[in-house]
PDB file of C-alpha atoms in Angstrom:
ATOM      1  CA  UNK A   1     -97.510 -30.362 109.211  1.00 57.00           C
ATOM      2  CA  UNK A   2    -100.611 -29.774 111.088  1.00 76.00           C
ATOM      3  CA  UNK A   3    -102.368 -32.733 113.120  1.00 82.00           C
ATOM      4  CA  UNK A   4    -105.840 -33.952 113.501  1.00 90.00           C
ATOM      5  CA  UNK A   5    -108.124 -32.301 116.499  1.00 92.00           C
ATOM      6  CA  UNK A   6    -107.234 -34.659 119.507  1.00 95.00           C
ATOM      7  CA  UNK A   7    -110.556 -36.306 120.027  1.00 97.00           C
ATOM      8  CA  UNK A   8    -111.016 -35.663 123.819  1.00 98.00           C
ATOM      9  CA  UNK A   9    -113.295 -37.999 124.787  1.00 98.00           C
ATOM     10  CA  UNK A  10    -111.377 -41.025 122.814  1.00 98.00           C
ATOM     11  CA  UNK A  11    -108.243 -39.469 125.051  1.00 98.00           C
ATOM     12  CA  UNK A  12    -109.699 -39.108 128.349  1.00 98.00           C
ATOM     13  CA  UNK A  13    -111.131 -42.933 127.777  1.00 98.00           C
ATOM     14  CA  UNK A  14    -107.331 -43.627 126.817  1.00 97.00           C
ATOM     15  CA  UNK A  15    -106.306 -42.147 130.158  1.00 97.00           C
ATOM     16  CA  UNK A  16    -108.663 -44.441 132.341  1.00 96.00           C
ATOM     17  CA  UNK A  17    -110.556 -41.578 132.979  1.00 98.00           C
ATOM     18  CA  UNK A  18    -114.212 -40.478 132.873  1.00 98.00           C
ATOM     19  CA  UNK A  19    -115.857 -38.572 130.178  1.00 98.00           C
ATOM     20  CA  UNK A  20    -119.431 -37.004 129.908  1.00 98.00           C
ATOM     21  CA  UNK A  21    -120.780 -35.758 126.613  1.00 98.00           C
ATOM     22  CA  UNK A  22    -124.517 -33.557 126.946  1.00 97.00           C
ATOM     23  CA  UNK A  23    -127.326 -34.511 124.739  1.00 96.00           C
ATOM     24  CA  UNK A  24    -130.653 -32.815 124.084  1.00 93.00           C
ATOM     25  CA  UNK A  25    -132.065 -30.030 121.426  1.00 92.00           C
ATOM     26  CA  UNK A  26    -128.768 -29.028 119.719  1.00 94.00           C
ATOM     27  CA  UNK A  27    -128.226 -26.702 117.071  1.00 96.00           C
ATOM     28  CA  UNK A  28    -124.856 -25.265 116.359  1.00 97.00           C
ATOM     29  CA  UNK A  29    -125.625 -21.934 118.706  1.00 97.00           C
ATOM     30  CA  UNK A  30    -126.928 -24.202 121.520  1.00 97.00           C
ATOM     31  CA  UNK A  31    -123.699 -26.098 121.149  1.00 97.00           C
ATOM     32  CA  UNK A  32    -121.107 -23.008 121.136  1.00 97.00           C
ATOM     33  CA  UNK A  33    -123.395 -21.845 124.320  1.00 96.00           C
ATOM     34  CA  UNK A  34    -122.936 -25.326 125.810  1.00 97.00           C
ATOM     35  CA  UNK A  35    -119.001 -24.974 124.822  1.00 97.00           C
ATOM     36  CA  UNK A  36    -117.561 -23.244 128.343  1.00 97.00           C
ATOM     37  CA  UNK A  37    -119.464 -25.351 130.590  1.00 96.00           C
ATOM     38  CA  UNK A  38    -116.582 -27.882 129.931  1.00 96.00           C
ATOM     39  CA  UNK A  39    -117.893 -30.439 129.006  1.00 98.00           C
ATOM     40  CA  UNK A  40    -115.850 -33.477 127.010  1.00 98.00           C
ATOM     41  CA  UNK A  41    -118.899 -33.584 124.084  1.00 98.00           C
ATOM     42  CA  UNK A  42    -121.756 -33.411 122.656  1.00 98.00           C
ATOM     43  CA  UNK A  43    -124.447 -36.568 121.528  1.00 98.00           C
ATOM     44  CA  UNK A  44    -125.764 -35.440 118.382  1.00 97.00           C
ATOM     45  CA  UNK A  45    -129.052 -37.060 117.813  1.00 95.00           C
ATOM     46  CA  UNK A  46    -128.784 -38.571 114.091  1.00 93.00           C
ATOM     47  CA  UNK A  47    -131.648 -41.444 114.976  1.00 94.00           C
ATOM     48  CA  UNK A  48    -134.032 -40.181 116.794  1.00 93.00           C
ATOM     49  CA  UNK A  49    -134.008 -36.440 116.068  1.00 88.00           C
ATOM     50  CA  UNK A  50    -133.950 -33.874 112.618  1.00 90.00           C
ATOM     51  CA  UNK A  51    -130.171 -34.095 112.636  1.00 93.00           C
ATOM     52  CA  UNK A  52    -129.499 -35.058 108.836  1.00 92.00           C
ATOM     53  CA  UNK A  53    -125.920 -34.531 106.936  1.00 94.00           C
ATOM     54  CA  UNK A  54    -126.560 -31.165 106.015  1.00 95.00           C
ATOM     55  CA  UNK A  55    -126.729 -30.054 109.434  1.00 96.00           C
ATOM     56  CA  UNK A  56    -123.620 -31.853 110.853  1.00 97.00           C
ATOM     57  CA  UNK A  57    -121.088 -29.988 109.131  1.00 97.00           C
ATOM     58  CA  UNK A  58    -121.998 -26.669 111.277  1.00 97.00           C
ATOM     59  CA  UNK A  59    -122.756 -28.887 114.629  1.00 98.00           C
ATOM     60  CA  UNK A  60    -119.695 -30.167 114.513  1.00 97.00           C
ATOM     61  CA  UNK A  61    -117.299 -26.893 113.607  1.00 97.00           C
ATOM     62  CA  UNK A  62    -118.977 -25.139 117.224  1.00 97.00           C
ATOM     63  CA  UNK A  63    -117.915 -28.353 118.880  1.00 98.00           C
ATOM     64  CA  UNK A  64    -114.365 -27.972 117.320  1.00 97.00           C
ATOM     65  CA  UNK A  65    -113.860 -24.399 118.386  1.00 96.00           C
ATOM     66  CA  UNK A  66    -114.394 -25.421 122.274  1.00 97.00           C
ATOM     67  CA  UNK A  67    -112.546 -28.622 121.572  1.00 97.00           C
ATOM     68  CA  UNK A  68    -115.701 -30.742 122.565  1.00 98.00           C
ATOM     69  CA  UNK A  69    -115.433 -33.798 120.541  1.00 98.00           C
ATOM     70  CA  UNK A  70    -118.660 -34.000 118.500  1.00 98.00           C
ATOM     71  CA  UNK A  71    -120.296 -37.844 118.903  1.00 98.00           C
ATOM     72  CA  UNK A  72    -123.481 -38.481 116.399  1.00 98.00           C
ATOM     73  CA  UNK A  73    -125.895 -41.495 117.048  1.00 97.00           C
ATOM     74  CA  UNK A  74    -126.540 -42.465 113.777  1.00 97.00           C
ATOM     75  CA  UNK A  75    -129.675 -44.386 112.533  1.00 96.00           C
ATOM     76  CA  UNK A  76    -128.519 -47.360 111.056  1.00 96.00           C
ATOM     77  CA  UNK A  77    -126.072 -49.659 110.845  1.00 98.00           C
ATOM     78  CA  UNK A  78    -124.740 -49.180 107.710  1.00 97.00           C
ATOM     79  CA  UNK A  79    -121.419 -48.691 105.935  1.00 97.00           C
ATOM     80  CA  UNK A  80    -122.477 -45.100 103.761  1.00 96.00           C
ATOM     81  CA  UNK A  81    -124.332 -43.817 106.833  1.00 97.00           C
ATOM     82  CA  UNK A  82    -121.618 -44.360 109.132  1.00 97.00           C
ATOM     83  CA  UNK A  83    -118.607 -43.342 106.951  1.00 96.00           C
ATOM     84  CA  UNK A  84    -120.441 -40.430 105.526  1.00 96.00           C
ATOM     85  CA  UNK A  85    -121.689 -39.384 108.963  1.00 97.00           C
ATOM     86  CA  UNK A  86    -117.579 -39.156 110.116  1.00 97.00           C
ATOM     87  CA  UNK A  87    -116.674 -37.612 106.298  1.00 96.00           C
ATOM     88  CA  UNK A  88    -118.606 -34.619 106.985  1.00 96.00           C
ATOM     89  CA  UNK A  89    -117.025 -33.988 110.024  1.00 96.00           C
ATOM     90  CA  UNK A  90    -118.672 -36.420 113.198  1.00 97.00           C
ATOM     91  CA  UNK A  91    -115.417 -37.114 115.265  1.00 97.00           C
ATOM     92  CA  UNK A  92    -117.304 -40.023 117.394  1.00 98.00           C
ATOM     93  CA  UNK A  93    -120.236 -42.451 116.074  1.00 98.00           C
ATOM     94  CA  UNK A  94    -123.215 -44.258 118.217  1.00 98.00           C
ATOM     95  CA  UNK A  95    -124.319 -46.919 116.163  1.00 98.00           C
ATOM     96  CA  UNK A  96    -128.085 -48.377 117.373  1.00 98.00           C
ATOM     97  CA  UNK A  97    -129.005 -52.245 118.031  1.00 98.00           C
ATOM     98  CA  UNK A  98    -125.585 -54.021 117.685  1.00 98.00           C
ATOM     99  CA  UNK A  99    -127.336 -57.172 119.038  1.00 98.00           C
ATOM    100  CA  UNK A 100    -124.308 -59.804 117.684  1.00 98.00           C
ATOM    101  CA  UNK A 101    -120.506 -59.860 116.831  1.00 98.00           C
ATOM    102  CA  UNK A 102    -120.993 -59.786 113.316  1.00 98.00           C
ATOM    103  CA  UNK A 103    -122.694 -56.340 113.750  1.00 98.00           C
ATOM    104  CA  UNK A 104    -120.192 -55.022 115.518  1.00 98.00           C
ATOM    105  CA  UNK A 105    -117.707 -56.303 113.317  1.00 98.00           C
ATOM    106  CA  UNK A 106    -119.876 -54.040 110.674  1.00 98.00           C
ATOM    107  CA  UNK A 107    -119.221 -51.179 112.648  1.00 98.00           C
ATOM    108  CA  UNK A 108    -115.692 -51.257 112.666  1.00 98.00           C
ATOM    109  CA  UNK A 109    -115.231 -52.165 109.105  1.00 98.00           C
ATOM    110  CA  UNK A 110    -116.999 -49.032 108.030  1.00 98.00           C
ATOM    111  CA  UNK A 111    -115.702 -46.722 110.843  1.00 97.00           C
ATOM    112  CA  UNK A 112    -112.188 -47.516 110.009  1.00 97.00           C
ATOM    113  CA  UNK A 113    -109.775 -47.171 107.119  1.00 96.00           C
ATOM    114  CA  UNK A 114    -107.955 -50.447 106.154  1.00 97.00           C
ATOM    115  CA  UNK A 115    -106.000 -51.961 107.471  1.00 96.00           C
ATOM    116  CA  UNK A 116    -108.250 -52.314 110.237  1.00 97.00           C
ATOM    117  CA  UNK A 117    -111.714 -52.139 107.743  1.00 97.00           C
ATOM    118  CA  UNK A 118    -112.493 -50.716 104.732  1.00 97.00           C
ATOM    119  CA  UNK A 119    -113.952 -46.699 105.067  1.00 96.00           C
ATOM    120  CA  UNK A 120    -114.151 -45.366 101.983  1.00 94.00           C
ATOM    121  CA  UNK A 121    -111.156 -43.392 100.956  1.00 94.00           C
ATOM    122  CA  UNK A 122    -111.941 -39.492 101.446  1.00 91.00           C
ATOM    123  CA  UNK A 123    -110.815 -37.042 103.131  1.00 87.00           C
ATOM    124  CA  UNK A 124    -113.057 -36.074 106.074  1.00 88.00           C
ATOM    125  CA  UNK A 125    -114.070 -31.945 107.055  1.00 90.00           C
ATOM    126  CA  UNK A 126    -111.774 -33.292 109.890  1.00 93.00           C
ATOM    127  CA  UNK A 127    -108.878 -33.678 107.295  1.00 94.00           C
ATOM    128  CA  UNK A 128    -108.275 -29.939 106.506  1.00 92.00           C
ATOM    129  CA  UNK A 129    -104.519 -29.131 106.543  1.00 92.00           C
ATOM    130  CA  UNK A 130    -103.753 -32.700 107.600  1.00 93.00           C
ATOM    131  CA  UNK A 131    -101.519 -34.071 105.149  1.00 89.00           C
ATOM    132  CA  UNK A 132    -101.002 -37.549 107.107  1.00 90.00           C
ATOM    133  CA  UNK A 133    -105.133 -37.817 107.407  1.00 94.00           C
ATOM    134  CA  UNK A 134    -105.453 -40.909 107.108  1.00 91.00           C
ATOM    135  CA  UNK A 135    -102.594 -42.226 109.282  1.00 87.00           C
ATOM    136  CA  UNK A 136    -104.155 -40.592 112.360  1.00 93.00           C
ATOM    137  CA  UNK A 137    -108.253 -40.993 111.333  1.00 95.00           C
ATOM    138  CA  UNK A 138    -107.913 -44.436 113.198  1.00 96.00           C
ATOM    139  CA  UNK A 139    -106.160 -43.142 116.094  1.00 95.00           C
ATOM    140  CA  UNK A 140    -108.936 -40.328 116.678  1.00 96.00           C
ATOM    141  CA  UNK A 141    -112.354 -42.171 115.463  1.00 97.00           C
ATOM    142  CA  UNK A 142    -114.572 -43.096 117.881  1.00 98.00           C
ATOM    143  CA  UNK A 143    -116.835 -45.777 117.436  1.00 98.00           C
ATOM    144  CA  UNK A 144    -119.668 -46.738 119.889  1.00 98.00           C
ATOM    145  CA  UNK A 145    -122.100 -48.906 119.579  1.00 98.00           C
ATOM    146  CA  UNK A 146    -125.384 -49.916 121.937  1.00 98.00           C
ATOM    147  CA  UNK A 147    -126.228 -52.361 123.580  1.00 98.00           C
ATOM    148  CA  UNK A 148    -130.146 -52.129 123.910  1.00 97.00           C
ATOM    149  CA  UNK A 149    -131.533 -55.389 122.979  1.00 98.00           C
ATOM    150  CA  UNK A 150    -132.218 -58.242 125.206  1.00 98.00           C
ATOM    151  CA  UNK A 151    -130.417 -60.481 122.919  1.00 98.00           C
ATOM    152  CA  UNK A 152    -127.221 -58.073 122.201  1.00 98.00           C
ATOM    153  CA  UNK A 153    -127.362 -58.841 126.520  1.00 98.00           C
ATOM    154  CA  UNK A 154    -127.038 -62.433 125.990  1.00 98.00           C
ATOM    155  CA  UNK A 155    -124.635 -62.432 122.818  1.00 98.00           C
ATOM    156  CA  UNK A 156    -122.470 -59.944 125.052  1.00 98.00           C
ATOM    157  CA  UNK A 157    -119.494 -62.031 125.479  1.00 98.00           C
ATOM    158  CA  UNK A 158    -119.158 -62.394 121.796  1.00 98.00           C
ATOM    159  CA  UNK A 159    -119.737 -58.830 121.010  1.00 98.00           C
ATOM    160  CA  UNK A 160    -117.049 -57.838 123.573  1.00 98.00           C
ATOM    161  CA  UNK A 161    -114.386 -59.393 121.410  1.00 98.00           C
ATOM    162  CA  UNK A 162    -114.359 -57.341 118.137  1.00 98.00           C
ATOM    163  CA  UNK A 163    -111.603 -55.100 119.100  1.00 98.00           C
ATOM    164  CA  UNK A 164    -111.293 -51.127 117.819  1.00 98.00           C
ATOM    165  CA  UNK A 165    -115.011 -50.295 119.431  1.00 98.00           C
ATOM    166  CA  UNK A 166    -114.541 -47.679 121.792  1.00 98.00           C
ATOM    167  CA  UNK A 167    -117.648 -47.948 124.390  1.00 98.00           C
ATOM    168  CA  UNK A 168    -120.222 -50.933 125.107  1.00 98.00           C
ATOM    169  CA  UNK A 169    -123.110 -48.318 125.798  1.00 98.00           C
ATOM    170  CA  UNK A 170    -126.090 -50.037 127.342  1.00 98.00           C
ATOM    171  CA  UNK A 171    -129.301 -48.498 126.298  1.00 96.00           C
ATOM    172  CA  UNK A 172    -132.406 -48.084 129.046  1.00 96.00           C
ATOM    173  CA  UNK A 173    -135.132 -47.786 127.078  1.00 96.00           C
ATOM    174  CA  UNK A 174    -134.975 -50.388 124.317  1.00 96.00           C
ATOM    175  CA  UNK A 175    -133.674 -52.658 126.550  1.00 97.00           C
ATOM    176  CA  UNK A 176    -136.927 -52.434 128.931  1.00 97.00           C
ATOM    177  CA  UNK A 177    -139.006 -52.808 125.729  1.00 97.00           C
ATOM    178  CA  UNK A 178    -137.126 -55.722 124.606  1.00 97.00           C
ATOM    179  CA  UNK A 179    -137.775 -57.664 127.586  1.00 97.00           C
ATOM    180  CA  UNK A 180    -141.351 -56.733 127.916  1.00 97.00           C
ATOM    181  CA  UNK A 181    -141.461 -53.566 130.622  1.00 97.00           C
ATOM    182  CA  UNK A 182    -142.397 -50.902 127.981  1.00 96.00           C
ATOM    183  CA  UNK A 183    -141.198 -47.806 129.856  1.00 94.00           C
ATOM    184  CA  UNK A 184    -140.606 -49.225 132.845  1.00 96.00           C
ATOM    185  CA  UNK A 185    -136.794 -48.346 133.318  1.00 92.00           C
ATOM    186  CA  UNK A 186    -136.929 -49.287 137.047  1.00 93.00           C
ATOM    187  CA  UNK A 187    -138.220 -52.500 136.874  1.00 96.00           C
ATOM    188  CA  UNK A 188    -135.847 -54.860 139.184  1.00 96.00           C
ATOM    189  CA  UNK A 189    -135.447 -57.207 136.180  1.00 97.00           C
ATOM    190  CA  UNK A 190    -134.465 -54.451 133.912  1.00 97.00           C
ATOM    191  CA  UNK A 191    -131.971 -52.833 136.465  1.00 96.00           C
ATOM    192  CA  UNK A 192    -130.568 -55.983 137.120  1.00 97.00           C
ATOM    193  CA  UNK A 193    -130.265 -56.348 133.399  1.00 97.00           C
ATOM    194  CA  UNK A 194    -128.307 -52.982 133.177  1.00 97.00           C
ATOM    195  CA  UNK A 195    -125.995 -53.576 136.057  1.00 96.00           C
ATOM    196  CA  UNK A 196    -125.230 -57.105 135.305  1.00 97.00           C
ATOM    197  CA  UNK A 197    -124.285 -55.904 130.947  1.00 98.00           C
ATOM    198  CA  UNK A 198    -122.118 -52.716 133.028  1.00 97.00           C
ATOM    199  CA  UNK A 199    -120.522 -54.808 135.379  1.00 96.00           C
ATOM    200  CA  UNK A 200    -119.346 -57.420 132.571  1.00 97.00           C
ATOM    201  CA  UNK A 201    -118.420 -54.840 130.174  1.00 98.00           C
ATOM    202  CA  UNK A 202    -116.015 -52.998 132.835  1.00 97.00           C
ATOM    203  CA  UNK A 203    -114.783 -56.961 134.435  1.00 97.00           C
ATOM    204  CA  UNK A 204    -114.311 -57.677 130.338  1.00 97.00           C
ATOM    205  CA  UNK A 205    -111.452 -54.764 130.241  1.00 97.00           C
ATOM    206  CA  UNK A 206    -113.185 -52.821 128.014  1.00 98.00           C
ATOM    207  CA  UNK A 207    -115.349 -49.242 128.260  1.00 98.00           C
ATOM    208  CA  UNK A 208    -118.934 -49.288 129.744  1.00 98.00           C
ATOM    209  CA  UNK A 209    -120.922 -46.790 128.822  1.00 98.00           C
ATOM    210  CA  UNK A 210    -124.547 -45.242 130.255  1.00 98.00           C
ATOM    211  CA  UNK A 211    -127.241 -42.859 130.605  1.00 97.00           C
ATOM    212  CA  UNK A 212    -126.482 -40.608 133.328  1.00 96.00           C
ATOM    213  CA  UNK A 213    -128.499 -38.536 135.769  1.00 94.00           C
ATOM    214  CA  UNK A 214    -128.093 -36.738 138.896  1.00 93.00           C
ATOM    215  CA  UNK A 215    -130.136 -39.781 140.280  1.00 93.00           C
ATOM    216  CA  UNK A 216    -127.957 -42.437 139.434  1.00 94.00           C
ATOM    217  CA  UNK A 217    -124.136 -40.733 138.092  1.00 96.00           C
ATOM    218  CA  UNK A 218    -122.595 -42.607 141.424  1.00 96.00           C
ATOM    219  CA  UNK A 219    -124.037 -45.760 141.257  1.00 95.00           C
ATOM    220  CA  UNK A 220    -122.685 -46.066 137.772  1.00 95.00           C
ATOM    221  CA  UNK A 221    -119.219 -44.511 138.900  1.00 96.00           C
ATOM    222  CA  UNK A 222    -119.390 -47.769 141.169  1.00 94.00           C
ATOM    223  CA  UNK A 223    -119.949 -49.713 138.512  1.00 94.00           C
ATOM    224  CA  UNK A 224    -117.227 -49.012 136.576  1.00 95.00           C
ATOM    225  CA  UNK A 225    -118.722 -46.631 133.756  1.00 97.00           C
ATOM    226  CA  UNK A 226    -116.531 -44.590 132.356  1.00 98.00           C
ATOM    227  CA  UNK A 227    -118.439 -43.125 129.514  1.00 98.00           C
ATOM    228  CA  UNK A 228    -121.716 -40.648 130.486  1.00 98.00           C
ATOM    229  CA  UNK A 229    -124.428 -39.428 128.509  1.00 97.00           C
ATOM    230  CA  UNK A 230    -126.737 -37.075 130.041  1.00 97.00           C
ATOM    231  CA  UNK A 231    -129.451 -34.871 129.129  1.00 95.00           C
ATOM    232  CA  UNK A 232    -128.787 -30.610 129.494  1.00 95.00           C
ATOM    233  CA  UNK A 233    -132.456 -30.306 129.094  1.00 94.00           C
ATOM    234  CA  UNK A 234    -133.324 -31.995 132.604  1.00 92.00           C
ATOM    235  CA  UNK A 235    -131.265 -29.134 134.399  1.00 94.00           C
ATOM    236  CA  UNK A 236    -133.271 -26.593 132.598  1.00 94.00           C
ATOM    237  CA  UNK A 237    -136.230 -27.750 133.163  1.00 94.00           C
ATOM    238  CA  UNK A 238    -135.621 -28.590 137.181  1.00 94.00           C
ATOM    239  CA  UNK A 239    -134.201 -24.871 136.846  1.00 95.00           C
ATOM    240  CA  UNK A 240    -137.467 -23.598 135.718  1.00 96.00           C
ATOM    241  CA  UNK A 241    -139.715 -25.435 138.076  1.00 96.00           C
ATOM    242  CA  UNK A 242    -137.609 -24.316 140.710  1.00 96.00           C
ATOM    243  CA  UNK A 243    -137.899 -20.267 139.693  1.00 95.00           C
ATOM    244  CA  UNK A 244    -141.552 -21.266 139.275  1.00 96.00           C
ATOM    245  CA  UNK A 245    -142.050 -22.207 142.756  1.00 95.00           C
ATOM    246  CA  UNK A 246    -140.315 -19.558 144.194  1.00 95.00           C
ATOM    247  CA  UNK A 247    -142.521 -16.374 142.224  1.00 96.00           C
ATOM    248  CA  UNK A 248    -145.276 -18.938 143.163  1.00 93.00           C
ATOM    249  CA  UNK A 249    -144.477 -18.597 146.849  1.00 90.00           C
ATOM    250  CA  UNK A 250    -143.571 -15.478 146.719  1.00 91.00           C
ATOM    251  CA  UNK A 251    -147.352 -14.214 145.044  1.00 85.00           C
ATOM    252  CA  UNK A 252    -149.697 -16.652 147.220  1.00 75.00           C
TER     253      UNK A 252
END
């Protein structure tokens, strides 16, 4: 009998350990390139990006052949989006603006067979040649969901209590706008913000999770973050300014 694909971020989290997954422009020959870099995932952008269902099928076989565990932000809170999202073969979801318990409670009922909620019956492009599917679909979904709303802040003690929700991710740039610094990520009231949702997440015993840089990975190591998103297009792009500078110096 064959077994689900361990989801390796979901195990790593398990473990107490820290796992990254890489987000930017991703099509399913960017992902098998970004596949040996070893990496734990990849974000799959389902809100803000063209990512629709057709498409996540093929993303999310090249993740499955380097055994990165393929996580899709999804653009709504909603039981077909979310279930459908994991039936065609998402192994993680990032649900947007989870602002109270009920809505988080939302995201477990439809990311989860019974009896812990009420997924649709159907077996999932993760199901292949797994006969006991749905005995180990809880085990291996991961569910997400973001914090990025001043109010999901100050419902956070509530929303920390739904159990079978993977990572608390607090959101940067919604949050800003939500509290009136439109773009302005480094404003001390918004950093305080951020820090002060991390540090009760991780105090709370559950998984904080954040946007990561080069700029601020150890600050939210400190922190207690154990889940990292970060962008592979920022190292490309301080790649090519830096080759650009040096034919630049070279030629003046």
């Amino acid at each position: 009998m064959a077994s689900m694909r361990e989801n390796r971020v979901k195990a790593k989290l398990n473990r107490g350990e820290v796992s990254v997954v890489l987000s930017g422009h991703m099509t399913p020959d960017i992902v098998d390139w970004l596949g040996p870099l070893g990496f734990d995932g990849v974000w799959i952008e389902g809100e803000h990006g063209p990512v629709d269902y057709k498409d996540i099928p093929d993303l999310t076989r090249a993740a499955d052949i380097w055994g990165m565990t393929s996580v899709v932000r999804v653009n709504q809170n909603a039981p077909g989006v979310i279930y459908r999202t994991l039936d065609v073969g998402a192994q993680g979801i990032v649900v947007p603006h989870v602002n109270t318990k009920e809505e988080a409670e939302a995201v477990v009922s439809a990311g989860k067979f019974a009896p812990i909620g009420e997924r649709g019956m159907f077996g999932s492009r993760q199901s292949y040649g797994v006969d006991n599917y749905f005995e180990e679909a809880n085990d291996q979904s991961l569910l997400i969901v973001l914090i990025e709303d001043i109010v999901a802040v100050n419902n956070l003690d509530e929303i920390l209590e739904v159990d079978n929700i993977d990572v608390f991710f607090v959101a940067p740039s919604d949050l800003a706008q939500s509290m009136g610094y439109i773009g302005q990520l480094g404003h001390p009231e918004v950093t305080s913000t951020i820090d002060g949702a991390l540090e009760k997440i991780a105090a709370s015993g559950r998984t904080p999770g954040a946007l990561a840089s080069d700029a601020n990975v150890e600050a939210y190591l400190e922190k207690g973050v154990k889940f990292m998103m970060t962008g592979w297009t920022a190292w490309a792009q301080a790649g090519a300014e830096a080759f650009k500078e040096k034919v630049a110096g070279a030629t003046s």
